[in-house]
Coordinates of C-alpha atoms in Angstrom, one line a residue:
M24 CA -17.9 30.7 11.8
G25 CA -15.8 27.9 12.7
S26 CA -12.8 26.2 10.8
N27 CA -12.7 22.1 10.2
K28 CA -10.5 21.2 12.1
R29 CA -10.2 17.9 10.8
A30 CA -7.8 16.1 7.9
P31 CA -7.1 12.9 6.4
L32 CA -3.4 10.7 7.4
P33 CA -0.8 11.8 5.2
Y34 CA 0.3 8.9 2.2
R35 CA 3.1 7.4 3.8
T36 CA 5.9 7.1 1.3
D37 CA 8.7 4.7 -0.1
R38 CA 11.5 5.4 -3.2
T39 CA 12.6 3.8 -5.4
K40 CA 16.5 3.0 -6.2
N41 CA 16.1 5.2 -9.8
F42 CA 14.4 8.1 -7.5
E43 CA 16.8 8.3 -4.7
K44 CA 19.8 8.1 -7.5
A45 CA 17.7 10.8 -9.5
W46 CA 17.3 12.9 -6.3
K47 CA 21.5 12.8 -5.4
R48 CA 22.6 13.9 -8.8
Y49 CA 20.2 16.6 -9.5
N50 CA 20.6 17.8 -5.7
K51 CA 24.3 17.7 -6.6
S52 CA 24.4 19.0 -9.7
G53 CA 22.0 22.5 -9.1
R54 CA 20.4 21.9 -12.4
Y55 CA 17.2 21.5 -11.2
D56 CA 15.1 23.4 -8.0
M57 CA 14.7 20.1 -5.6
Q58 CA 13.5 22.5 -3.1
A59 CA 10.4 22.7 -5.7
A60 CA 10.6 18.6 -5.9
A61 CA 10.1 18.4 -2.1
E62 CA 7.1 21.0 -2.4
A63 CA 5.4 19.2 -5.0
M64 CA 6.2 15.8 -3.1
N65 CA 4.5 17.0 0.4
L66 CA 1.3 17.8 -1.7
V67 CA 1.1 14.3 -3.0
T68 CA 1.8 13.2 -0.5
N69 CA -0.5 15.3 1.8
R70 CA -3.3 14.8 -0.7
N71 CA -3.8 18.3 -1.0
P72 CA -5.1 19.1 -4.5
V73 CA -2.6 19.3 -7.1
P74 CA -2.5 23.1 -8.9
A75 CA -3.1 23.3 -12.8
E76 CA 0.8 24.3 -13.1
Y77 CA 1.7 21.3 -12.4
R78 CA 0.3 19.3 -15.3
D79 CA -0.2 16.0 -13.3
H80 CA -1.8 13.7 -15.1
E81 CA -2.0 9.4 -16.0
L82 CA 0.6 7.9 -17.5
T83 CA -0.8 5.2 -20.1
G84 CA 1.3 2.5 -21.8
E85 CA 4.2 0.6 -20.4
W86 CA 3.6 3.5 -17.5
A87 CA 0.2 3.0 -16.8
G88 CA -0.5 3.5 -13.1
F89 CA 1.7 5.8 -12.6
R90 CA 1.6 9.6 -12.8
E91 CA 3.6 12.4 -13.9
L92 CA 4.1 15.8 -12.8
H93 CA 5.9 18.9 -14.5
I94 CA 8.0 20.3 -11.2
G95 CA 9.3 23.2 -13.4
G96 CA 9.7 23.3 -17.4
D97 CA 10.5 19.6 -18.2
F98 CA 11.7 18.2 -14.6
L99 CA 8.9 15.7 -14.2
L100 CA 8.3 14.1 -10.8
V101 CA 6.9 10.1 -12.0
Y102 CA 4.7 8.4 -8.6
R103 CA 2.4 6.1 -8.0
V104 CA -0.7 6.2 -5.8
D105 CA -1.5 2.9 -4.5
E106 CA -4.7 4.1 -2.0
K107 CA -5.8 0.2 -0.8
N108 CA -2.3 0.8 1.1
E109 CA -2.3 4.3 1.0
M110 CA 1.1 4.7 -0.2
I111 CA 2.5 7.2 -2.5
Y112 CA 5.9 5.3 -4.7
F113 CA 7.9 8.0 -5.8
T114 CA 9.5 6.9 -8.8
D115 CA 11.9 8.5 -10.7
L116 CA 13.0 11.9 -11.5
G117 CA 13.8 13.8 -15.4
T118 CA 13.1 15.0 -18.4
H119 CA 10.8 13.4 -20.7
A120 CA 13.8 12.4 -23.0
E121 CA 16.2 11.1 -19.7
L122 CA 12.6 9.1 -18.5
F123 CA 10.8 7.9 -21.5
E124 CA 13.3 7.3 -24.5

């Protein structure tokens, strides 16, 4: 049986200044697994199914239109998918307390 060799193009990506600052801060501190963060980003960028352990879900309220996934414990990746323009906007990284309070 032949394998399917077709695949959609990965999304194009963009990062906010908040995201880039958070990445640098966490990468420098060694507090969280940034390799795991990069792997989570690759999953969504490459249109792969996000495993259940990431608890990927839509946000509501002032964050409506954004999604959040758990990289590990309370370490979160916030992003937005723009299907029309085939873009992923990586918006922020942090804990619930840092991002939403």
